[in-house]
Short mmCIF file of C-alpha atoms and ligand atoms in Angstrom, two decimals:
data_model
loop_
_atom_site.label_atom_id
_atom_site.label_comp_id
_atom_site.label_asym_id
_atom_site.label_seq_id
_atom_site.Cartn_x
_atom_site.Cartn_y
_atom_site.Cartn_z
CA MET Z 1 -59.16 69.74 -23.14
CA GLU Z 2 -60.76 70.70 -26.94
CA SER Z 3 -64.61 69.22 -27.08
CA ILE Z 4 -65.40 66.76 -30.59
CA GLY Z 5 -65.69 69.60 -33.75
CA THR Z 6 -68.19 65.65 -35.07
CA LEU Z 7 -70.89 63.55 -34.85
CA VAL Z 8 -69.64 60.88 -37.23
CA VAL Z 9 -73.27 58.39 -36.38
CA LEU Z 10 -71.41 55.61 -37.88
CA GLY Z 11 -75.86 52.92 -37.87
CA ALA Z 12 -77.58 56.40 -38.93
CA THR Z 13 -80.08 54.80 -40.07
CA GLY Z 14 -80.69 51.65 -37.16
CA ASP Z 15 -83.83 52.91 -34.75
CA LEU Z 16 -81.58 53.21 -31.52
CA THR Z 17 -79.71 56.76 -33.20
CA SER Z 18 -83.71 57.87 -34.26
CA ARG Z 19 -84.99 56.55 -31.10
CA LEU Z 20 -82.66 57.62 -28.38
CA LEU Z 21 -79.09 59.24 -29.85
CA LEU Z 22 -81.19 62.22 -31.61
CA PRO Z 23 -83.63 62.94 -29.07
CA GLY Z 24 -80.69 62.48 -25.57
CA LEU Z 25 -78.41 64.23 -28.35
CA GLY Z 26 -81.32 67.33 -28.95
CA ARG Z 27 -81.86 67.63 -25.36
CA LEU Z 28 -77.92 68.18 -24.79
CA LEU Z 29 -77.91 70.67 -27.31
CA THR Z 30 -80.63 72.44 -26.36
CA GLU Z 31 -78.85 73.05 -23.12
CA GLN Z 32 -76.28 74.38 -24.42
CA PRO Z 33 -76.49 76.78 -26.49
CA GLY Z 34 -73.43 77.47 -27.22
CA ARG Z 35 -71.56 74.22 -28.50
CA ARG Z 36 -70.84 74.20 -32.28
CA ILE Z 37 -70.50 70.17 -34.11
CA ARG Z 38 -70.86 68.82 -36.76
CA LEU Z 39 -73.35 66.05 -37.47
CA ILE Z 40 -72.31 62.90 -39.45
CA GLY Z 41 -74.92 60.18 -40.55
CA ALA Z 42 -73.25 57.20 -41.99
CA ASP Z 43 -75.38 54.05 -43.42
CA LEU Z 44 -75.18 51.90 -46.24
CA ALA Z 45 -79.12 52.02 -47.49
CA PRO Z 46 -79.14 55.21 -49.92
CA ARG Z 47 -79.75 58.76 -48.43
CA ASP Z 48 -78.49 62.14 -48.99
CA SER Z 49 -78.17 65.35 -46.42
CA GLN Z 50 -81.34 66.64 -46.77
CA GLN Z 51 -82.85 62.94 -45.79
CA TRP Z 52 -81.34 62.61 -43.13
CA ALA Z 53 -81.61 66.61 -42.16
CA ASP Z 54 -85.43 65.48 -41.39
CA THR Z 55 -84.71 61.87 -39.44
CA VAL Z 56 -82.43 63.90 -37.08
CA ARG Z 57 -85.18 67.74 -37.49
CA ALA Z 58 -88.16 64.59 -36.65
CA ALA Z 59 -86.61 63.55 -33.60
CA PHE Z 60 -84.95 65.93 -31.72
CA ASP Z 61 -88.95 67.73 -32.33
CA SER Z 62 -89.16 64.85 -30.19
CA VAL Z 63 -88.07 66.47 -27.03
CA GLU Z 64 -88.74 69.92 -27.44
CA ALA Z 65 -84.70 70.44 -28.82
CA THR Z 66 -84.34 74.29 -29.84
CA GLY Z 67 -81.65 76.58 -29.76
CA PRO Z 68 -78.83 77.70 -31.71
CA ALA Z 69 -77.05 74.67 -31.66
CA VAL Z 70 -79.49 72.81 -32.66
CA ASP Z 71 -80.15 75.05 -35.85
CA HIS Z 72 -76.00 74.58 -36.02
CA VAL Z 73 -76.90 71.10 -36.63
CA LEU Z 74 -79.16 71.00 -39.02
CA ALA Z 75 -77.52 73.32 -41.20
CA HIS Z 76 -74.22 71.74 -41.27
CA ALA Z 77 -75.77 67.80 -41.01
CA GLU Z 78 -74.24 65.89 -43.80
CA TYR Z 79 -75.15 62.19 -44.97
CA LEU Z 80 -71.86 59.41 -46.43
CA VAL Z 81 -73.46 56.36 -48.14
CA THR Z 82 -70.98 53.92 -45.75
CA ASP Z 83 -69.73 50.67 -45.02
CA ALA Z 84 -69.15 50.68 -41.92
CA ALA Z 85 -66.57 47.58 -42.58
CA SER Z 86 -64.59 49.00 -45.01
CA ALA Z 87 -61.19 51.19 -44.25
CA GLU Z 88 -61.58 53.28 -47.59
CA ASP Z 89 -65.13 54.01 -46.26
CA LEU Z 90 -64.04 55.14 -42.97
CA GLN Z 91 -61.57 57.11 -44.01
CA GLN Z 92 -63.28 59.16 -46.76
CA VAL Z 93 -66.68 59.84 -43.29
CA LEU Z 94 -62.91 61.14 -41.10
CA ALA Z 95 -61.83 63.39 -44.58
CA SER Z 96 -65.39 65.07 -43.43
CA ALA Z 97 -65.39 65.66 -40.68
CA THR Z 98 -63.26 68.84 -38.88
CA GLY Z 99 -61.73 69.13 -35.72
CA ILE Z 100 -61.80 65.80 -33.95
CA PRO Z 101 -63.78 63.35 -33.76
CA ALA Z 102 -66.46 61.56 -32.56
CA LEU Z 103 -66.67 57.79 -34.32
CA TYR Z 104 -70.51 56.88 -32.67
CA PHE Z 105 -70.52 52.75 -33.54
CA ALA Z 106 -74.73 52.83 -33.01
CA LEU Z 107 -73.75 48.92 -35.00
CA PRO Z 108 -74.14 45.63 -33.94
CA PRO Z 109 -71.70 43.58 -32.66
CA ALA Z 110 -69.91 42.28 -35.61
CA VAL Z 111 -70.55 44.29 -37.18
CA THR Z 112 -68.36 46.97 -34.94
CA ALA Z 113 -65.98 44.31 -34.20
CA GLN Z 114 -65.61 44.35 -38.01
CA ALA Z 115 -65.61 48.62 -38.49
CA ILE Z 116 -62.64 48.14 -35.35
CA ALA Z 117 -60.87 46.18 -37.84
CA ALA Z 118 -61.00 47.75 -40.65
CA LEU Z 119 -60.15 51.25 -38.96
CA HIS Z 120 -56.94 49.35 -38.47
CA GLU Z 121 -56.18 51.49 -41.81
CA VAL Z 122 -56.86 54.73 -41.42
CA ALA Z 123 -55.47 57.48 -39.99
CA LEU Z 124 -57.10 58.58 -37.80
CA PRO Z 125 -57.37 62.07 -36.78
CA GLU Z 126 -55.11 62.96 -33.92
CA GLY Z 127 -57.87 63.27 -30.75
CA THR Z 128 -60.00 60.37 -32.50
CA VAL Z 129 -63.23 59.45 -29.67
CA LEU Z 130 -64.89 55.67 -30.52
CA ALA Z 131 -67.68 55.23 -28.79
CA LEU Z 132 -69.34 51.56 -28.97
CA GLU Z 133 -72.49 50.33 -28.01
CA LYS Z 134 -73.60 47.41 -26.21
CA PRO Z 135 -73.21 44.12 -25.85
CA PHE Z 136 -69.97 45.31 -25.78
CA GLY Z 137 -68.72 41.74 -27.58
CA VAL Z 138 -71.01 38.48 -27.21
CA ASP Z 139 -68.65 36.81 -24.75
CA ARG Z 140 -65.45 37.24 -22.09
CA ALA Z 141 -63.70 36.75 -24.99
CA SER Z 142 -64.04 38.59 -27.37
CA ALA Z 143 -64.60 41.25 -25.44
CA ALA Z 144 -61.26 40.86 -24.44
CA ALA Z 145 -60.92 40.34 -28.39
CA LEU Z 146 -62.06 43.81 -28.58
CA ASN Z 147 -59.94 45.27 -26.48
CA ARG Z 148 -57.08 44.51 -28.12
CA GLN Z 149 -57.92 46.06 -30.38
CA LEU Z 150 -58.88 48.96 -29.93
CA ALA Z 151 -55.78 49.87 -27.47
CA SER Z 152 -53.24 49.45 -30.38
CA LEU Z 153 -56.36 51.93 -32.24
CA VAL Z 154 -56.49 54.61 -29.35
CA GLU Z 155 -55.32 55.31 -25.64
CA GLU Z 156 -58.31 53.73 -23.53
CA ASP Z 157 -59.29 57.22 -22.08
CA GLN Z 158 -60.60 57.25 -25.82
CA VAL Z 159 -63.01 54.66 -26.32
CA PHE Z 160 -66.21 54.61 -24.72
CA ARG Z 161 -67.88 51.90 -24.06
CA VAL Z 162 -71.61 53.68 -23.80
CA ASP Z 163 -74.17 52.14 -20.94
CA HIS Z 164 -77.25 54.08 -20.61
CA PHE Z 165 -78.20 53.24 -16.88
CA LEU Z 166 -74.95 55.30 -15.93
CA GLY Z 167 -76.57 58.37 -17.31
CA LYS Z 168 -79.97 57.79 -15.82
CA SER Z 169 -80.65 60.14 -12.80
CA THR Z 170 -81.70 57.82 -10.30
CA VAL Z 171 -78.38 54.67 -11.87
CA LEU Z 172 -76.11 59.21 -10.16
CA ASN Z 173 -77.63 59.92 -7.28
CA ILE Z 174 -76.65 56.48 -6.01
CA LEU Z 175 -73.03 58.60 -5.30
CA GLY Z 176 -74.10 61.27 -3.59
CA LEU Z 177 -76.72 59.77 -1.66
CA ARG Z 178 -73.97 56.84 -0.11
CA PHE Z 179 -71.28 59.64 -0.24
CA ALA Z 180 -72.30 62.75 0.63
CA ASN Z 181 -74.49 61.32 3.26
CA TYR Z 182 -73.09 59.80 6.92
CA LEU Z 183 -76.41 58.00 7.25
CA PHE Z 184 -76.84 54.65 5.07
CA GLU Z 185 -72.50 54.61 3.60
CA PRO Z 186 -71.31 52.84 7.61
CA LEU Z 187 -74.84 50.30 7.16
CA LEU Z 188 -73.71 48.69 3.16
CA ASN Z 189 -72.50 46.47 4.52
CA ARG Z 190 -73.32 42.33 5.24
CA ASP Z 191 -73.40 43.56 9.61
CA HIS Z 192 -77.05 45.16 8.33
CA VAL Z 193 -78.11 44.04 4.65
CA ALA Z 194 -79.67 40.95 4.65
CA LYS Z 195 -80.35 41.34 0.74
CA VAL Z 196 -80.13 42.82 -2.60
CA GLU Z 197 -82.20 43.26 -5.68
CA ILE Z 198 -82.12 45.30 -9.21
CA VAL Z 199 -84.62 44.63 -10.89
CA TYR Z 200 -85.74 46.30 -14.02
CA ASP Z 201 -88.68 43.97 -15.18
CA GLU Z 202 -90.97 45.36 -18.47
CA GLN Z 203 -94.32 45.49 -19.40
CA LEU Z 204 -92.35 45.63 -22.82
CA GLY Z 205 -92.98 42.79 -25.40
CA LEU Z 206 -89.92 42.55 -27.82
CA GLU Z 207 -91.17 45.42 -29.86
CA ASN Z 208 -90.24 44.11 -33.72
CA ARG Z 209 -86.12 44.15 -32.30
CA ALA Z 210 -85.92 40.09 -32.91
CA GLY Z 211 -82.81 40.41 -34.55
CA TYR Z 212 -80.83 41.77 -31.28
CA TYR Z 213 -82.87 40.55 -28.77
CA ASP Z 214 -82.92 37.20 -30.44
CA ARG Z 215 -79.30 36.88 -29.88
CA ALA Z 216 -79.19 38.53 -26.46
CA GLY Z 217 -81.55 37.55 -24.65
CA ALA Z 218 -81.93 39.22 -20.66
CA MET Z 219 -79.69 37.96 -20.11
CA VAL Z 220 -77.31 40.03 -21.76
CA ASP Z 221 -79.88 42.66 -23.37
CA MET Z 222 -80.20 43.44 -18.85
CA ILE Z 223 -77.65 42.04 -16.73
CA GLN Z 224 -74.49 41.89 -18.69
CA SER Z 225 -74.93 45.31 -20.43
CA HIS Z 226 -77.22 47.70 -17.21
CA LEU Z 227 -78.17 46.02 -14.31
CA LEU Z 228 -74.55 44.56 -13.19
CA GLN Z 229 -72.33 48.08 -13.90
CA VAL Z 230 -75.08 49.38 -11.49
CA MET Z 231 -74.45 46.53 -8.55
CA ALA Z 232 -70.86 47.96 -8.86
CA LEU Z 233 -71.53 50.79 -8.39
CA VAL Z 234 -74.07 49.88 -4.89
CA THR Z 235 -70.78 47.64 -3.57
CA MET Z 236 -68.26 49.76 -5.04
CA ASP Z 237 -65.43 51.29 -1.98
CA ALA Z 238 -65.96 54.98 -2.41
CA PRO Z 239 -63.85 56.17 -4.71
CA GLN Z 240 -61.07 58.80 -4.48
CA SER Z 241 -62.98 61.23 -6.45
CA VAL Z 242 -65.98 60.64 -9.42
CA HIS Z 243 -63.47 62.21 -11.82
CA ALA Z 244 -62.92 59.11 -14.27
CA THR Z 245 -59.91 57.31 -13.94
CA ASP Z 246 -61.12 57.28 -9.89
CA LEU Z 247 -64.93 55.72 -10.08
CA ARG Z 248 -64.55 54.57 -12.70
CA ALA Z 249 -60.79 51.92 -11.14
CA ALA Z 250 -63.85 51.24 -7.92
CA LYS Z 251 -66.16 49.88 -9.82
CA THR Z 252 -64.27 47.92 -12.59
CA GLU Z 253 -62.81 46.68 -8.71
CA ALA Z 254 -66.26 45.99 -7.17
CA LEU Z 255 -66.72 43.91 -10.70
CA ARG Z 256 -64.24 41.54 -10.77
CA ALA Z 257 -65.52 40.91 -6.89
CA VAL Z 258 -68.23 39.41 -8.63
CA ARG Z 259 -69.34 35.81 -9.01
CA PRO Z 260 -72.11 34.00 -8.39
CA PHE Z 261 -74.03 33.42 -4.55
CA GLY Z 262 -72.06 30.66 -3.63
CA GLY Z 263 -70.26 30.13 -6.67
CA ASP Z 264 -72.97 27.76 -8.10
CA PRO Z 265 -74.71 29.83 -11.74
CA VAL Z 266 -77.21 26.83 -11.66
CA ALA Z 267 -78.95 26.45 -8.65
CA ALA Z 268 -77.26 30.85 -8.32
CA SER Z 269 -79.58 30.85 -11.81
CA ARG Z 270 -83.30 31.39 -13.80
CA ARG Z 271 -84.65 31.80 -16.56
CA ALA Z 272 -87.99 32.21 -17.97
CA ARG Z 273 -89.07 33.42 -21.44
CA TYR Z 274 -93.20 34.36 -22.94
CA THR Z 275 -96.26 32.60 -23.32
CA ALA Z 276 -98.69 34.50 -25.63
CA GLY Z 277 -100.79 36.71 -23.32
CA THR Z 278 -102.48 39.80 -22.31
CA ILE Z 279 -101.29 42.85 -20.89
CA GLU Z 280 -103.44 45.52 -20.06
CA ASP Z 281 -106.19 45.29 -23.07
CA ARG Z 282 -102.83 44.80 -25.00
CA ARG Z 283 -102.48 41.02 -27.21
CA LEU Z 284 -99.01 40.43 -27.53
CA PRO Z 285 -98.29 37.01 -28.87
CA SER Z 286 -96.03 34.52 -28.22
CA TYR Z 287 -92.27 34.63 -28.12
CA VAL Z 288 -91.94 32.20 -30.36
CA GLU Z 289 -93.99 33.47 -33.15
CA GLU Z 290 -92.92 36.65 -32.71
CA HIS Z 291 -91.32 37.42 -36.26
CA GLY Z 292 -87.29 37.29 -37.16
CA VAL Z 293 -87.44 34.52 -33.46
CA ASP Z 294 -86.05 30.63 -33.99
CA PRO Z 295 -87.13 29.15 -31.08
CA GLU Z 296 -85.06 25.99 -31.50
CA ARG Z 297 -82.74 29.28 -29.57
CA ASP Z 298 -84.40 28.75 -26.18
CA THR Z 299 -83.75 32.93 -26.02
CA GLU Z 300 -85.39 34.17 -22.34
CA THR Z 301 -87.39 37.10 -21.92
CA LEU Z 302 -86.72 36.64 -18.70
CA ALA Z 303 -83.48 36.73 -16.51
CA GLU Z 304 -82.33 35.94 -12.69
CA VAL Z 305 -79.75 35.45 -10.77
CA THR Z 306 -78.34 35.83 -7.70
CA LEU Z 307 -74.86 36.73 -6.91
CA GLU Z 308 -72.47 37.95 -3.54
CA SER Z 309 -69.40 40.37 -4.22
CA SER Z 310 -66.81 38.37 -3.06
CA THR Z 311 -65.28 40.94 0.39
CA TRP Z 312 -65.55 42.24 3.12
CA ARG Z 313 -67.83 44.98 3.57
CA TRP Z 314 -69.78 42.05 1.08
CA SER Z 315 -70.03 38.27 2.09
CA GLY Z 316 -72.74 36.46 1.51
CA VAL Z 317 -75.30 39.40 1.26
CA PRO Z 318 -77.28 37.78 -1.48
CA PHE Z 319 -77.75 40.28 -4.26
CA THR Z 320 -80.88 39.23 -6.87
CA LEU Z 321 -80.16 40.55 -10.46
CA ARG Z 322 -83.73 39.86 -12.45
CA SER Z 323 -84.77 41.74 -15.76
CA GLY Z 324 -88.39 40.71 -18.30
CA LYS Z 325 -90.30 41.23 -20.02
CA ALA Z 326 -94.10 41.49 -21.56
CA LEU Z 327 -94.39 40.84 -18.01
CA GLY Z 328 -97.70 42.63 -16.08
CA ALA Z 329 -96.14 44.89 -13.84
CA ALA Z 330 -93.17 48.01 -14.56
CA ARG Z 331 -91.12 47.73 -11.62
CA ARG Z 332 -88.06 48.58 -11.85
CA ASP Z 333 -85.55 49.35 -8.28
CA ILE Z 334 -82.35 48.58 -6.69
CA ALA Z 335 -83.94 48.35 -3.47
CA ILE Z 336 -81.85 47.44 -0.17
CA THR Z 337 -83.33 45.61 1.93
CA PHE Z 338 -81.68 45.97 6.37
CA ARG Z 339 -82.14 42.89 8.92
CA GLU Z 340 -83.88 42.67 11.50
CA VAL Z 341 -84.53 44.40 14.48
CA PRO Z 342 -82.26 41.83 17.48
CA HIS Z 343 -85.12 42.30 19.87
CA LEU Z 344 -88.77 43.84 19.37
CA PRO Z 345 -89.83 45.67 23.03
CA THR Z 346 -92.36 43.37 24.00
CA GLY Z 347 -95.80 46.20 24.13
CA LEU Z 348 -94.77 47.02 20.03
CA ASP Z 349 -97.27 44.65 17.84
CA GLY Z 350 -97.88 44.96 14.90
CA HIS Z 351 -96.60 43.73 11.79
CA LEU Z 352 -93.03 43.81 11.48
CA GLU Z 353 -90.88 43.91 8.63
CA PRO Z 354 -87.74 45.16 7.32
CA THR Z 355 -86.19 48.98 6.67
CA VAL Z 356 -85.95 49.22 2.91
CA LEU Z 357 -84.26 51.69 1.26
CA ARG Z 358 -85.13 51.95 -1.98
CA LEU Z 359 -83.88 53.13 -4.84
CA CYS Z 360 -86.52 54.07 -7.82
CA LEU Z 361 -85.10 54.31 -11.66
CA LYS Z 362 -88.49 55.02 -13.22
CA PRO Z 363 -89.89 57.44 -11.90
CA ASP Z 364 -86.08 58.46 -10.78
CA ALA Z 365 -87.29 58.32 -6.35
CA MET Z 366 -85.50 56.94 -3.09
CA VAL Z 367 -88.40 55.81 -0.77
CA LEU Z 368 -86.88 54.57 2.44
CA GLU Z 369 -89.67 52.01 3.51
CA LEU Z 370 -89.27 52.33 7.87
CA ASN Z 371 -91.70 51.36 10.64
CA VAL Z 372 -93.38 53.37 12.12
CA ASN Z 373 -96.44 53.81 14.95
CA GLY Z 374 -98.77 55.29 13.52
CA PRO Z 375 -101.51 57.64 13.57
CA GLY Z 376 -103.04 55.27 15.83
CA ASP Z 377 -103.19 52.78 19.04
CA PRO Z 378 -99.69 53.69 19.33
CA PHE Z 379 -97.89 51.13 20.06
CA VAL Z 380 -99.36 49.66 17.15
CA LEU Z 381 -96.45 49.60 14.33
CA ASP Z 382 -97.79 50.55 10.81
CA ARG Z 383 -95.53 50.93 7.97
CA GLY Z 384 -93.89 54.26 7.13
CA ARG Z 385 -92.61 55.89 3.70
CA LEU Z 386 -89.87 58.72 3.72
CA THR Z 387 -90.04 59.53 -0.62
CA ALA Z 388 -87.16 62.04 -2.15
CA ASP Z 389 -87.19 62.63 -5.89
CA PHE Z 390 -84.32 62.77 -7.34
CA GLY Z 391 -86.08 64.22 -10.45
CA ALA Z 392 -85.60 63.35 -13.93
CA GLY Z 393 -82.00 65.43 -13.94
CA ARG Z 394 -81.58 67.62 -16.36
CA LEU Z 395 -80.70 65.69 -19.74
CA ASN Z 396 -81.54 61.92 -20.47
CA PRO Z 397 -79.15 59.02 -20.23
CA TYR Z 398 -78.62 59.73 -23.72
CA GLY Z 399 -78.22 63.03 -22.81
CA GLU Z 400 -75.89 61.83 -20.52
CA VAL Z 401 -73.40 60.13 -22.64
CA LEU Z 402 -72.58 62.17 -25.12
CA HIS Z 403 -72.24 64.71 -22.45
CA GLY Z 404 -69.29 62.87 -21.76
CA LEU Z 405 -68.22 61.63 -25.42
CA LEU Z 406 -68.18 65.13 -26.87
CA ASP Z 407 -66.66 66.84 -23.57
CA ARG Z 408 -63.93 63.67 -24.43
CA ASP Z 409 -64.88 62.33 -20.37
CA PRO Z 410 -65.24 58.89 -20.78
CA SER Z 411 -66.29 58.73 -16.48
CA LEU Z 412 -69.34 57.64 -17.52
CA SER Z 413 -68.63 54.94 -19.26
CA LEU Z 414 -67.17 51.41 -19.12
CA SER Z 415 -63.62 50.23 -18.17
CA GLY Z 416 -62.47 47.07 -20.88
CA ALA Z 417 -61.62 45.75 -17.70
CA ALA Z 418 -65.51 46.28 -16.01
CA ALA Z 419 -66.65 45.17 -19.33
CA GLU Z 420 -64.10 41.86 -18.97
CA HIS Z 421 -65.52 41.27 -15.81
CA ALA Z 422 -69.04 41.76 -16.59
CA TRP Z 423 -69.05 39.20 -19.02
CA GLY Z 424 -66.39 36.62 -17.08
CA VAL Z 425 -69.66 36.43 -14.82
CA VAL Z 426 -72.19 36.17 -17.74
CA ASP Z 427 -70.77 33.50 -19.29
CA GLN Z 428 -70.21 31.52 -16.11
CA ILE Z 429 -74.29 30.99 -15.73
CA ARG Z 430 -74.89 30.37 -20.39
CA ALA Z 431 -73.14 27.26 -19.80
CA ALA Z 432 -75.39 26.20 -16.54
CA TRP Z 433 -78.16 27.42 -18.87
CA GLN Z 434 -76.15 24.94 -22.12
CA SER Z 435 -75.58 22.08 -20.43
CA GLY Z 436 -79.39 21.90 -20.33
CA GLN Z 437 -79.21 21.95 -15.41
CA VAL Z 438 -81.52 25.15 -15.65
CA PRO Z 439 -85.13 24.31 -17.20
CA LEU Z 440 -85.78 27.12 -19.31
CA GLU Z 441 -89.49 28.12 -17.65
CA GLU Z 442 -92.15 29.68 -19.10
CA TYR Z 443 -94.90 32.95 -17.94
CA PRO Z 444 -98.04 33.85 -19.35
CA ALA Z 445 -97.04 38.05 -21.27
CA GLY Z 446 -98.68 40.04 -18.40
CA SER Z 447 -99.05 37.53 -15.47
CA PRO Z 448 -95.03 38.22 -13.14
CA GLY Z 449 -93.66 35.24 -13.99
CA PRO Z 450 -93.46 31.29 -14.14
CA GLN Z 451 -95.56 30.09 -11.45
CA ASN Z 452 -93.43 28.32 -8.48
CA TRP Z 453 -89.96 32.03 -8.53
CA GLN Z 454 -93.80 34.01 -6.47
CA SER Z 455 -93.41 32.83 -3.57
C1 BG6 R 501 -82.35 49.38 -22.90
C2 BG6 R 501 -82.49 47.18 -23.77
O1 BG6 R 501 -80.64 48.49 -24.06
O2 BG6 R 501 -82.79 49.18 -21.91
C3 BG6 R 501 -84.11 47.40 -23.98
O3 BG6 R 501 -81.94 47.19 -25.45
C4 BG6 R 501 -84.11 47.95 -22.89
O4 BG6 R 501 -84.77 46.39 -24.43
C5 BG6 R 501 -84.37 49.12 -22.54
O5 BG6 R 501 -86.43 47.67 -22.40
C6 BG6 R 501 -84.49 49.94 -20.63
O6 BG6 R 501 -83.52 50.75 -20.44
P1 BG6 R 501 -84.24 51.93 -21.39
O7 BG6 R 501 -84.21 53.35 -19.84
O8 BG6 R 501 -85.31 52.42 -21.76
O9 BG6 R 501 -86.19 52.17 -19.76
#
């Protein structure tokens, strides 16, 4: 299939573009020196093509991107002052594109929705690909409306709903680990697994992102956008192939089965917000005192939800998804805890803990935590760890996302139905929160979370 000729970044002057998209592109082009694309930056801010080329160069330099594909992009970088909500402007941008264009909406959801509406008055070149950043809509209804709008513009395989977590090395390794080994797959079900935790705890605070984050909160920013997709990869049945159609269908089916544990969104969720505190010598103000935050919104900076997959395979197994900002220690992993052994032979002593398969997301590795006969007394149990390094991957996560996009392979993007199912789960939890049944708790920045969450 012919690959993309021009990548148009709408929202070119935004933080996401310089921090993530362009470095991802730099890595990809370094890896693939033969690739030739044109890069058009489009945004409202008055810039010229030289300034855009300087921005691109700085981002490429940050990942030491070099080679002929990089040089080609820099030599042909073009910037067009563009109102993404204007059909006329979008038409003009597309007129400047050569080959098949990809439009990358690095924009807030409301502006993306306006831009998609405006595209209906534009003559789209054959094969045009549309890439949409998270969050895809702001709830299930808006995601469904956006899906309908997109469906009347292009085919489903021309829509890329971006989730950079799907480009992370460990997340991609879930496929190989599960389906290319006999060891784990027969055990990944309710008969053998006691619980699963998918955790992305960060030390980072708000980082001047109030304009976006204060409306999203941890539940949408991380659980809706990323962690539910990871859960789908852990719970899905083996796809026939890892090509887009099969993989996306298997994940979508898995997400369709997800619901709050015990069907009770109140009992199954907790939320909290950080107050002032210190993280490794860095003093953070209370979240509500951060510039641009509206305290009335009650935005959570830490969200936890326990879910289940209502299937024969997983029914009754709690999946706890948690993510928070400004925590004392970073923890980013998928921990699959197996059931306890039915009987420990008399005479084997020591502290018995369940076996845990831990898939670490930073650095990318796998650790199998086992009970073994330790180095001392052979009858006293010890904890043994088998570690395998997955490596950082050939590209960074945005490089993987762009690789799929430029080759028009949507394997790593979400299907429209998957996005709606993910919102369906999150909408239930947020409705319980809005009804005031789940208190917004507090934790000092730099702590492990609210005191009563520590068990
Ligand atoms: C982004 C969220 O999608 O993912 C951020 O908006 C979060 O809030 C980030 O910090 C985490 O992913 P990574 O790959 O940067 O660790």
